[in-house]
Short mmCIF file of C-alpha atoms in Angstrom, two decimals:
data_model
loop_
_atom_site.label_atom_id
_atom_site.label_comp_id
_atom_site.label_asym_id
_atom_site.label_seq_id
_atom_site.Cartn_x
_atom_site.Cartn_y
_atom_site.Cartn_z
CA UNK G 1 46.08 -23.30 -50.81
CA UNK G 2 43.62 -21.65 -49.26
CA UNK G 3 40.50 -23.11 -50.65
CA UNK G 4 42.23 -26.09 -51.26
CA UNK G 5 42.83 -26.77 -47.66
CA UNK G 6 39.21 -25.85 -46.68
CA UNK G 7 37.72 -28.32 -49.33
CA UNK G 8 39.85 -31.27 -47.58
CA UNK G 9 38.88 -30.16 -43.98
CA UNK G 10 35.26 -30.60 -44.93
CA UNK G 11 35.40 -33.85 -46.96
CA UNK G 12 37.63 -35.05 -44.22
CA UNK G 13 35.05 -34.17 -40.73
CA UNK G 14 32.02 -35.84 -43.50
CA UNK G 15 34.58 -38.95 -43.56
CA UNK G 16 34.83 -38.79 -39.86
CA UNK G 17 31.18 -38.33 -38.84
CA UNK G 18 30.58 -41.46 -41.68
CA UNK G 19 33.40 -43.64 -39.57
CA UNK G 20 31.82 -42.85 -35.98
CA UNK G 21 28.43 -43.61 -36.84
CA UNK G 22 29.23 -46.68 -38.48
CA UNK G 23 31.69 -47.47 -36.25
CA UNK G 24 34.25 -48.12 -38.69
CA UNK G 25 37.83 -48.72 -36.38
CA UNK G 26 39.79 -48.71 -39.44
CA UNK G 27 38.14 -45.60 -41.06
CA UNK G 28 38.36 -44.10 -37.97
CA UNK G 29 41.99 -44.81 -37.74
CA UNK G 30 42.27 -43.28 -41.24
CA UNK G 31 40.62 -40.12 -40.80
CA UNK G 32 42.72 -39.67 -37.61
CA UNK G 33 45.82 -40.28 -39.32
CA UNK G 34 44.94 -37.74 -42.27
CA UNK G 35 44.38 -35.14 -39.39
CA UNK G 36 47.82 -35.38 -38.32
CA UNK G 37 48.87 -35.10 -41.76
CA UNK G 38 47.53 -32.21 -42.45
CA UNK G 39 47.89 -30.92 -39.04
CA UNK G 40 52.01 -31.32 -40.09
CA UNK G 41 51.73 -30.26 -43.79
CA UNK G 42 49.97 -26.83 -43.20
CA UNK G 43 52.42 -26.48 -40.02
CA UNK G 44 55.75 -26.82 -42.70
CA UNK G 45 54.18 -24.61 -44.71
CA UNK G 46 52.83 -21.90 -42.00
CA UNK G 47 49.14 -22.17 -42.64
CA UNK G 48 48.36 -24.06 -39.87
CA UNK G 49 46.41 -21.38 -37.61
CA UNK G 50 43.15 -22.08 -40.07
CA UNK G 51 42.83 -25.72 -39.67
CA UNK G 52 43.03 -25.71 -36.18
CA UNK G 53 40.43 -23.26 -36.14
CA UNK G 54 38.38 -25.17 -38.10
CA UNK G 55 38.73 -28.55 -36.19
CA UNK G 56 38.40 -26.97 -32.63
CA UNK G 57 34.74 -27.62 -32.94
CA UNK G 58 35.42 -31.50 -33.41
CA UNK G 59 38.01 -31.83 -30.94
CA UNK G 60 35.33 -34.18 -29.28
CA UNK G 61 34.99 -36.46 -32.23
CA UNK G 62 38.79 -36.55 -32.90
CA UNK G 63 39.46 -39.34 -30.67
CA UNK G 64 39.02 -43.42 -31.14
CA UNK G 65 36.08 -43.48 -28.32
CA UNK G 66 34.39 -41.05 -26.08
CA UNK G 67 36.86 -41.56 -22.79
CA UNK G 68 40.12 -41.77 -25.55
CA UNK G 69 42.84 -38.77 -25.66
CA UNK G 70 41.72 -36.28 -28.76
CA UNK G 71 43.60 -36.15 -31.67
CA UNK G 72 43.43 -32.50 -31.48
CA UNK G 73 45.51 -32.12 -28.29
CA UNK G 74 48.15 -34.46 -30.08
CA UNK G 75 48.30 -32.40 -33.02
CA UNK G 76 48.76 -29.18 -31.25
CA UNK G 77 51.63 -30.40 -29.52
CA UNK G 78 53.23 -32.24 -32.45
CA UNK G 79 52.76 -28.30 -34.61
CA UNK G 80 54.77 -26.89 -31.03
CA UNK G 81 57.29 -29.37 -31.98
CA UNK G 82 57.57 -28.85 -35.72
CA UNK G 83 58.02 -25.34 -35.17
CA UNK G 84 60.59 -26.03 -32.54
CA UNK G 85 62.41 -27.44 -35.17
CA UNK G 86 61.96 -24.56 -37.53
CA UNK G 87 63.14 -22.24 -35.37
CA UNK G 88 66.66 -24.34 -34.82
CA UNK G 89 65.14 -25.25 -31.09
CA UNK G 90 65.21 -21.49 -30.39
CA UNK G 91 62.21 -20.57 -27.86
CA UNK G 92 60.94 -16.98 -26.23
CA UNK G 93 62.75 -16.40 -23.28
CA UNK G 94 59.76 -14.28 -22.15
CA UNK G 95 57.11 -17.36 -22.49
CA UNK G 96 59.48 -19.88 -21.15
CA UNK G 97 60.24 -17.55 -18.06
CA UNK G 98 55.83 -17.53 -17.50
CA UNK G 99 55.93 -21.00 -18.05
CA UNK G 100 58.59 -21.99 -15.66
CA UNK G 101 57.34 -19.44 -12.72
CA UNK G 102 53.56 -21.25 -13.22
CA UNK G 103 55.04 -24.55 -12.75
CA UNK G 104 56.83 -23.69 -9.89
CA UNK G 105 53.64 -21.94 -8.17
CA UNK G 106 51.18 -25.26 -9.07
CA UNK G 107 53.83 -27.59 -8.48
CA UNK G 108 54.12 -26.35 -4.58
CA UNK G 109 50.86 -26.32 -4.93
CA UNK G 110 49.57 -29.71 -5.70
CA UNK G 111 52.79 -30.91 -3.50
CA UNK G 112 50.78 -29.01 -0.58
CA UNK G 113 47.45 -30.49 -1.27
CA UNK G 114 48.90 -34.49 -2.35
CA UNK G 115 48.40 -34.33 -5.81
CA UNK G 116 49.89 -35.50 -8.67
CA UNK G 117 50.58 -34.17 -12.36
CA UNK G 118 48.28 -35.28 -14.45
CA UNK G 119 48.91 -35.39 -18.50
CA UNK G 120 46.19 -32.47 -19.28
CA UNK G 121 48.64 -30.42 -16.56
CA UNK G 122 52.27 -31.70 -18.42
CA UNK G 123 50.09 -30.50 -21.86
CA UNK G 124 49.59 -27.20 -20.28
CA UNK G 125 52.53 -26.42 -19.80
CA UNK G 126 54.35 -27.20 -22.70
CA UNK G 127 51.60 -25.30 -24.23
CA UNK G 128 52.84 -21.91 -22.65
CA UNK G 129 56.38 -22.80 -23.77
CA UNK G 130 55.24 -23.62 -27.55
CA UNK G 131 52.23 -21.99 -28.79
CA UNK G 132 53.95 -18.67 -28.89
CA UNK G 133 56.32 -20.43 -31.80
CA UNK G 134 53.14 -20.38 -34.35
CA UNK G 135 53.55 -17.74 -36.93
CA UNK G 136 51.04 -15.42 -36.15
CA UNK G 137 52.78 -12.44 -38.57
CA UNK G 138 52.02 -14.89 -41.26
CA UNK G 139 50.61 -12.65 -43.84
CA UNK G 140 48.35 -15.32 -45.10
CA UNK G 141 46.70 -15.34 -42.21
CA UNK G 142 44.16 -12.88 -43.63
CA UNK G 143 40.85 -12.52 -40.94
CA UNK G 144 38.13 -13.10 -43.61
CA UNK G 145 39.39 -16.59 -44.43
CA UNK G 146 40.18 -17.50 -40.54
CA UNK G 147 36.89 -16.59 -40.12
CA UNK G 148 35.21 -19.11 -43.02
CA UNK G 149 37.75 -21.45 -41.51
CA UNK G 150 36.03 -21.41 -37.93
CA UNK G 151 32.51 -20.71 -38.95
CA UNK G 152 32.29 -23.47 -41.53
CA UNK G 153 33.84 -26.01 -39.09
CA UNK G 154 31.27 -24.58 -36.53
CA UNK G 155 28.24 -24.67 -38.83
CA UNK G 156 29.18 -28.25 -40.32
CA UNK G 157 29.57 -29.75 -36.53
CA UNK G 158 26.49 -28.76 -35.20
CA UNK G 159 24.41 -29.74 -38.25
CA UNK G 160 25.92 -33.42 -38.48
CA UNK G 161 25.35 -33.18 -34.36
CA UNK G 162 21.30 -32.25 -34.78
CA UNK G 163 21.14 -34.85 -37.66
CA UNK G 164 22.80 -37.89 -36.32
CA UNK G 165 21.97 -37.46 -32.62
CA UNK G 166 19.79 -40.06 -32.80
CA UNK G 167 22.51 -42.60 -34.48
CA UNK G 168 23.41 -44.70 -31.25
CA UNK G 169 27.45 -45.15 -31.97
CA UNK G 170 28.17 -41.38 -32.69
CA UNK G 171 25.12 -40.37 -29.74
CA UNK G 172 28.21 -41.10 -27.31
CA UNK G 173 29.55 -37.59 -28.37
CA UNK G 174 26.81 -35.90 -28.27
CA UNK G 175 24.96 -34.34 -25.19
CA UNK G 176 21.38 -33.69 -25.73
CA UNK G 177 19.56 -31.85 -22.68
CA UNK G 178 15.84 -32.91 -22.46
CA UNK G 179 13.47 -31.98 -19.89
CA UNK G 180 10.14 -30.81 -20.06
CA UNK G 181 9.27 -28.98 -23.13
CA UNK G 182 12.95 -27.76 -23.62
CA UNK G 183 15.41 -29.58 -25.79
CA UNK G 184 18.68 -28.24 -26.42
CA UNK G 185 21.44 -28.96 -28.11
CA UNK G 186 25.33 -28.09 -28.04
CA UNK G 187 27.19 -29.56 -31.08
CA UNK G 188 29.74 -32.43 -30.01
CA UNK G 189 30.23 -30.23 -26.93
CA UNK G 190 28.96 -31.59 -23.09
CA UNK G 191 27.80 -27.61 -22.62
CA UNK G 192 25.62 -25.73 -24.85
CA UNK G 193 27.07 -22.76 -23.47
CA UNK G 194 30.95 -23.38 -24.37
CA UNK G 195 29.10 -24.56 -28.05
CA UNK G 196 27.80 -21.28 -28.03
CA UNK G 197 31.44 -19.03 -26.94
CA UNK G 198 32.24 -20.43 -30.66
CA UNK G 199 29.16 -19.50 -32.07
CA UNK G 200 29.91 -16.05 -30.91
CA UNK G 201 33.00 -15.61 -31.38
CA UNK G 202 32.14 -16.43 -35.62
CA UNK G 203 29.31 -14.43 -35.72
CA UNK G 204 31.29 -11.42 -34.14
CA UNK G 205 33.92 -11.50 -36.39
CA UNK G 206 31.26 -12.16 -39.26
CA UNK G 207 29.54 -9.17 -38.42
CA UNK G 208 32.87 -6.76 -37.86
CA UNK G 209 34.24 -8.18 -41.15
CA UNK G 210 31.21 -7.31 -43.37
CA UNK G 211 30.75 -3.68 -41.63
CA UNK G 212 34.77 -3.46 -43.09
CA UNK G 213 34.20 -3.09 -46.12
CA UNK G 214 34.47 -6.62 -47.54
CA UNK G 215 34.38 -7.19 -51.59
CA UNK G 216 30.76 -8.15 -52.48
CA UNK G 217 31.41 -11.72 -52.92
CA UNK G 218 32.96 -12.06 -49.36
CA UNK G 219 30.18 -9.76 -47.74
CA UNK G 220 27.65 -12.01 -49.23
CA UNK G 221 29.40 -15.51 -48.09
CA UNK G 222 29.71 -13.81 -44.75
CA UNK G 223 25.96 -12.33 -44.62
CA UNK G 224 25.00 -16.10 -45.27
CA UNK G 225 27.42 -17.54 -42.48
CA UNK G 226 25.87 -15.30 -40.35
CA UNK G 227 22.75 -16.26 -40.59
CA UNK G 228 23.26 -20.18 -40.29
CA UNK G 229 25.60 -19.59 -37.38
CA UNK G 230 22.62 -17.97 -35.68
CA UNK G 231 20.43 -20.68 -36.87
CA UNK G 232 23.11 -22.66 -35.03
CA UNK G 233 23.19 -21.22 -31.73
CA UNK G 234 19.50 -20.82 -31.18
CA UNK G 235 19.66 -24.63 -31.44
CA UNK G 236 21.50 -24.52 -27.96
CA UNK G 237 18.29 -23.03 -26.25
CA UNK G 238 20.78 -20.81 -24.37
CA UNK G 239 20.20 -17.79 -22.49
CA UNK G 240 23.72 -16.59 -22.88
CA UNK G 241 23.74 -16.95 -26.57
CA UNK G 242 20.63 -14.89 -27.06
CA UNK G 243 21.70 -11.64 -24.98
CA UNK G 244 25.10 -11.72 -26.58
CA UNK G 245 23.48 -11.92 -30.27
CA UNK G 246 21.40 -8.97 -29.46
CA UNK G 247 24.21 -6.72 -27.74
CA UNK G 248 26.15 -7.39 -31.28
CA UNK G 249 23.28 -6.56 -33.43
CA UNK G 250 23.03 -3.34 -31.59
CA UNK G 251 27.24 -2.69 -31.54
CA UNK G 252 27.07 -3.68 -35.46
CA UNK G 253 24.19 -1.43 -36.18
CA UNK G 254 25.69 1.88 -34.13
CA UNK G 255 29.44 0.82 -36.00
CA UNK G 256 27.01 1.30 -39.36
CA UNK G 257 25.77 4.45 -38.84
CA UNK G 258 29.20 5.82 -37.39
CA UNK G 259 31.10 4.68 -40.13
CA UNK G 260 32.21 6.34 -43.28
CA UNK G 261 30.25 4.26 -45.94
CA UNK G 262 28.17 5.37 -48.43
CA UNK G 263 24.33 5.95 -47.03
CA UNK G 264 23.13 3.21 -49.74
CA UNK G 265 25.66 0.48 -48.12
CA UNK G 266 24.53 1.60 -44.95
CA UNK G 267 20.67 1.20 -45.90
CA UNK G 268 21.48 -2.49 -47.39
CA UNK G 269 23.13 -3.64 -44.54
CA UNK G 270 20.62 -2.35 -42.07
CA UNK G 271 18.00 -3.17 -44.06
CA UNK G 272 19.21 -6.85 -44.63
CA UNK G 273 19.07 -7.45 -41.02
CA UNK G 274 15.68 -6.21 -40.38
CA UNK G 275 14.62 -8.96 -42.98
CA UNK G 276 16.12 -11.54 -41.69
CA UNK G 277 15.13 -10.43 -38.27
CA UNK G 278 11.57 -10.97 -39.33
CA UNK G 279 12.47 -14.09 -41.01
CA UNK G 280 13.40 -15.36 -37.67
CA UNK G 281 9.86 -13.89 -35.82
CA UNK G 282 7.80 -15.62 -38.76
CA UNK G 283 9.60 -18.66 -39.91
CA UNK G 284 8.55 -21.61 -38.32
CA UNK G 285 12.71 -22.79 -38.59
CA UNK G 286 13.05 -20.18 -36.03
CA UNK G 287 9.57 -20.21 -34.36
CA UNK G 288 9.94 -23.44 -31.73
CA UNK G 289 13.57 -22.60 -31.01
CA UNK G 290 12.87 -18.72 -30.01
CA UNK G 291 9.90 -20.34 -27.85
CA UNK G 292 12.57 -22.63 -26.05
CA UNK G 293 14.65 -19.35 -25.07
CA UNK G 294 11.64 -17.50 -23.83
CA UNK G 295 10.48 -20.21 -21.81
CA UNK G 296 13.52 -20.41 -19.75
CA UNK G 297 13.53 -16.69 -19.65
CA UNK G 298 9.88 -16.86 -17.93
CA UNK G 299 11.08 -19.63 -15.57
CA UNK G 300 13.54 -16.97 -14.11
CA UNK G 301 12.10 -15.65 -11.01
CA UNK G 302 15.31 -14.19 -9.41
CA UNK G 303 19.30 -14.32 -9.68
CA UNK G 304 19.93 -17.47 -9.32
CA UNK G 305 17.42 -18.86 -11.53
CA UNK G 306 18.35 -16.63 -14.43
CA UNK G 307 22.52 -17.56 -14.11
CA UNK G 308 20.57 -21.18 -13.70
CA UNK G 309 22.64 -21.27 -10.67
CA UNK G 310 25.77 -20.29 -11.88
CA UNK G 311 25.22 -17.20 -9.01
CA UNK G 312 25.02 -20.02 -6.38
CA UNK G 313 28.41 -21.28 -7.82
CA UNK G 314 30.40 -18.23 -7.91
CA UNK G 315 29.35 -17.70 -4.16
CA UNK G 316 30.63 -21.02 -3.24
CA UNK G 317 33.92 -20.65 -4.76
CA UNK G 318 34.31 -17.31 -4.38
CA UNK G 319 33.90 -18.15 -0.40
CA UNK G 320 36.14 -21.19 -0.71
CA UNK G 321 39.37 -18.94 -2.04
CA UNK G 322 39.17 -15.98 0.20
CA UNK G 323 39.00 -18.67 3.25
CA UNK G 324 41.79 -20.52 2.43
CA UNK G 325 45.50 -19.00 1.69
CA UNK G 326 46.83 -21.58 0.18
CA UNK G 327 43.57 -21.56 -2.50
CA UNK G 328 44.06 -17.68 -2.38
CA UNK G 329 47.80 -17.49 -3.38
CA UNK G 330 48.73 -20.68 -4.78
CA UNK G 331 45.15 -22.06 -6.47
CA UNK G 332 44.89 -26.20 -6.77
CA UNK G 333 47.51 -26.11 -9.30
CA UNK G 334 45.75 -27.04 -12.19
CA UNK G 335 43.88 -29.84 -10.76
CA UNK G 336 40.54 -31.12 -11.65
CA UNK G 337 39.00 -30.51 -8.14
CA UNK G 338 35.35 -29.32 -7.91
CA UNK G 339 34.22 -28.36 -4.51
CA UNK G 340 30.49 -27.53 -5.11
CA UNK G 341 28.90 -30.31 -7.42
CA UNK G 342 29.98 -28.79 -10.37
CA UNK G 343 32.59 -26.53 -11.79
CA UNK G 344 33.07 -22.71 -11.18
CA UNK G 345 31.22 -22.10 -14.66
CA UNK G 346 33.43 -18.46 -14.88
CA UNK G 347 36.73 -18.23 -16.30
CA UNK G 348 37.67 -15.43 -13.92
CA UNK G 349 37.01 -17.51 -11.00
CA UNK G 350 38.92 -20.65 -12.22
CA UNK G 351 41.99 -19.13 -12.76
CA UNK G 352 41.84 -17.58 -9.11
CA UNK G 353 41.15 -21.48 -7.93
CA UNK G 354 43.26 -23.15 -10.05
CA UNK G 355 46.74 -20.44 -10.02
CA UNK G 356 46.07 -18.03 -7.03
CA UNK G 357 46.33 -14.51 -7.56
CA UNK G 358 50.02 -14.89 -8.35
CA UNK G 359 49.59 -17.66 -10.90
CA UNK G 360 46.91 -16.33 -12.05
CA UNK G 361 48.55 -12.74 -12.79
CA UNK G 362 51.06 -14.87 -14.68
CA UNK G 363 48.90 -16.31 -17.18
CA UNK G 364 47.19 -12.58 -17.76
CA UNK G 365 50.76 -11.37 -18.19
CA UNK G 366 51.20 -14.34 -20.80
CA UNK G 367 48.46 -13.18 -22.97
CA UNK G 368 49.25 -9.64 -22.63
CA UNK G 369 52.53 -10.84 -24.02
CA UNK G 370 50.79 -12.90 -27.06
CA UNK G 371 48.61 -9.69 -27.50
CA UNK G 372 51.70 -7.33 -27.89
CA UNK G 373 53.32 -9.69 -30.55
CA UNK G 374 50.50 -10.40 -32.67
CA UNK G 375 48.85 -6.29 -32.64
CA UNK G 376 52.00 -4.62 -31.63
CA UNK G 377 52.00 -1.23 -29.54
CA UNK G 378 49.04 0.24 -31.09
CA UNK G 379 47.46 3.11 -29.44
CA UNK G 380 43.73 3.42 -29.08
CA UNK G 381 43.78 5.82 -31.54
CA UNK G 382 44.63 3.17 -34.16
CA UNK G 383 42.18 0.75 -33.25
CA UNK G 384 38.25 1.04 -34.48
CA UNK G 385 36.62 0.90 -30.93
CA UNK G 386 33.22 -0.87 -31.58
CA UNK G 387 34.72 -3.27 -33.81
CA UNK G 388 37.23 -4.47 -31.54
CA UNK G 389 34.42 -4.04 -28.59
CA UNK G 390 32.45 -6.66 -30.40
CA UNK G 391 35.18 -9.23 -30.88
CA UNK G 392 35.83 -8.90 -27.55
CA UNK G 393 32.10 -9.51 -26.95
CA UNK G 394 31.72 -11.99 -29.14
CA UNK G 395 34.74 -14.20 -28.14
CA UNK G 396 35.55 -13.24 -24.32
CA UNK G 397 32.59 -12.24 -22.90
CA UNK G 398 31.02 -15.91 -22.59
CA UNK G 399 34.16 -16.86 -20.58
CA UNK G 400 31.95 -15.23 -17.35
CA UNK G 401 29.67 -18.36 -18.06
CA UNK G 402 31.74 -21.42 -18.76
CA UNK G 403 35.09 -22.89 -17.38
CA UNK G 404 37.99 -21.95 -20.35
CA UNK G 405 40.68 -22.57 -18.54
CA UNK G 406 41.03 -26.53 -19.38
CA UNK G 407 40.67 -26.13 -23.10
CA UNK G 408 42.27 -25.34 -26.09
CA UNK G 409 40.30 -22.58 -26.80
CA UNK G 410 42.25 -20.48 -23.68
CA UNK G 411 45.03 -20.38 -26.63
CA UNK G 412 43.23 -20.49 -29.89
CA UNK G 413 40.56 -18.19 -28.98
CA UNK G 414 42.30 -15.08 -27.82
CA UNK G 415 45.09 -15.88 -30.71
CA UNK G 416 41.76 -15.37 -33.53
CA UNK G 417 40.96 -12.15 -31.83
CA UNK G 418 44.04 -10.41 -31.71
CA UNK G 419 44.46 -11.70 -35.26
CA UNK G 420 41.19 -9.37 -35.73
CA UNK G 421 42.17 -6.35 -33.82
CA UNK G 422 45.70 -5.91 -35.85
CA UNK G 423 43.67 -6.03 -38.81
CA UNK G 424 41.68 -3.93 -37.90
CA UNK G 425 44.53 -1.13 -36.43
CA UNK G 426 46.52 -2.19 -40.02
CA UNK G 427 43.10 -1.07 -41.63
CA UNK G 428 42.82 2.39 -39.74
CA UNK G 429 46.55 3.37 -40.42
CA UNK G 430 46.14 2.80 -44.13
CA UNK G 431 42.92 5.20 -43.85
#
């Protein structure tokens, strides 16, 4: 099913990309509807987790035009519903409880300030009620192929982004950022940096699963997803992306020479990524995209202009909450309200803003909760510390730069990783 399931999610995102470009309204229509389909199919049979992994980079293009609701958000919430229905309507009193005491909080919240519930709110949260139903003990929810799931979708999006940028129908879902000598690009994503927290995320587990001991077939598939994936996110130009890459090249190459391999593996794998480390310093592939990171390295003169002002930002809001009570225990209540030009641009802060401290603790104790189901009570003597430390890099870590708390990935993300980490503590009790 497995490969099956792949083969139609990438025939059906080509189909997709053909229908948007051209246009197509009753293509477009079609591809749409054979999302849902398969959204439902693979949620009867329990193998939905995958799919949605693979489509969250498209979530953009999922939709009839740019300003439309995605398709993606529908089918998430049609899944909650099928497995409502699975479980005989039966729903976790502990989840339900979270989601109830949040809607309480933003509800006085947004009564306070005079505003209204918006749909992305009502989606929210039946979100905390239902995405706890998916069936994340699922045995076939084995990391390796999650993984090919989400980097393949990744890899696929961003190359039919860089190719048809240029193609004036489909260039409405596509942000390219242009000014001087820099051009960067971020997928069918407004923000190079939240194109990049996927990027990551892939190449983290990439990198964790092949240091695992993966058979040689899957260690090769994911040595060449690796490399494209970086090919991928050096397309976004970002700063982010770059330091994060390095600090898991140096976790992966430490977790080498700690673990318990033979030296030869240990030589190949080190020595494959000194090759294609000077692949990248000589190929000219490589060459003008490595120039567009170090250039807005060297235009860094202080704080601020390193964070590109995301510093500035975090002052503002930061200021904002602790002056205001009502911002400071009760947030906006999950409402779209920016009070410096743009967003917070870090995770941490938004959930402050947008729940208080009490809301806020809420939602932490919800994905504590989700963490506990999905791992279990493993102690930290079960887990493989760098491994999991690079996941956590990989996936969470870019949350300090971009605004999470509005998009599916707040669910799908953290899910994937603690996915990883119980595979990982499964792998070090067999040992």
């Amino acid at each position: 099913m497995r490969k099956h399931a792949l083969l139609f999610c990438c025939a059906q995102v080509l189909l997709l990309c053909y229908a948007q470009i051209h246009k197509n309204r009753i293509l477009i229509f079609l591809c749409l509807g054979l999302f849902l389909v398969q959204a439902a199919y693979t949620c009867v049979h329990s193998y939905e987790l995958p799919v949605l992994l693979f489509y969250l980079p498209w979530t953009a293009l999922l939709r009839f035009s740019p300003d439309s609701v995605s398709f993606y958000t529908l089918a998430l919430l049609m899944i909650g519903c099928i497995k409502i229905v699975k479980n005989k309507f039966m729903l976790q009193n502990y989840y339900v409880a979270i989601a109830l005491a949040i809607a309480v909080l933003s509800l006085l919240a947004k009564i306070i300030s005079g505003y209204r519930p918006a749909n992305s709110y009502l989606m929210f949260l039946a979100m905390l009620a239902l995405f706890p139903t998916l069936n994340f003990e699922n045995r076939a929810y084995n990391f390796y192929w999650l993984t090919v799931f989400f980097s393949l979708g990744i890899v696929i999006a961003a190359l039919m982004a860089e190719r048809f940028a240029g193609y004036p129908n489909i260039a409405e879902y596509i942000k390219v950022d242009s000014y001087l000598s820099i051009t960067r690009r971020c997928g069918f994503y407004g923000d190079p940096n939240f194109y990049t927290a996927h990027i990551t995320a892939a190449i983290a587990a990439c990198l964790v699963l092949i240091v695992d001991g993966q058979r040689r077939g899957e260690s090769a598939v994911l040595l060449v997803l690796t490399g494209i994936l970086v090919y991928c996110g050096f397309l976004s130009g970002s700063k982010s992306f770059f330091l994060i890459w390095i600090f898991l090249m140096l976790l992966w190459v430490i977790e080498i020479c700690l673990t318990r391999e033979k030296i030869t593996r240990k030589a190949a794998l080190i020595l494959s990524l000194v090759v294609f480390l000077v692949y990248i310093a000589s190929s000219s592939l490589f060459r003008d995209k490595i120039d567009t990171v170090l250039t807005r390295f060297s235009w860094a003169n202080n704080t601020s202009e390193f964070t590109t002002g995301r510093t500035d930002l975090w002052r503002i809001y930061l200021t904002a909450i602790f002056d205001s009570p009502k911002l400071l225990f009760l947030g906006q209540g999950f409402t779209n309200v920016l009070i410096a030009p743009k967003a917070s641009h870090n995770t941490l802060i938004q959930l402050v803003y947008q729940f208080g401290i009490f809301g806020g603790a809420l939602l932490v104790a919800w994905q504590w909760g989700l963490y506990r189901e999905v791992v279990g009570d493993q102690h930290l003597a079960d887990m493989k510390v760098i491994r999991t430390a690079m996941l956590v890099v990989g996936a969470i870590l870019p949350w300090i730069a971009v605004d999470i708390l509005f998009f599916d990935e707040l669910f799908l993300i953290p899910a994937y990783v603690f996915i990883g980490i119980k595979e990982l503590c499964s792998k070090q009790q067999s040992v």
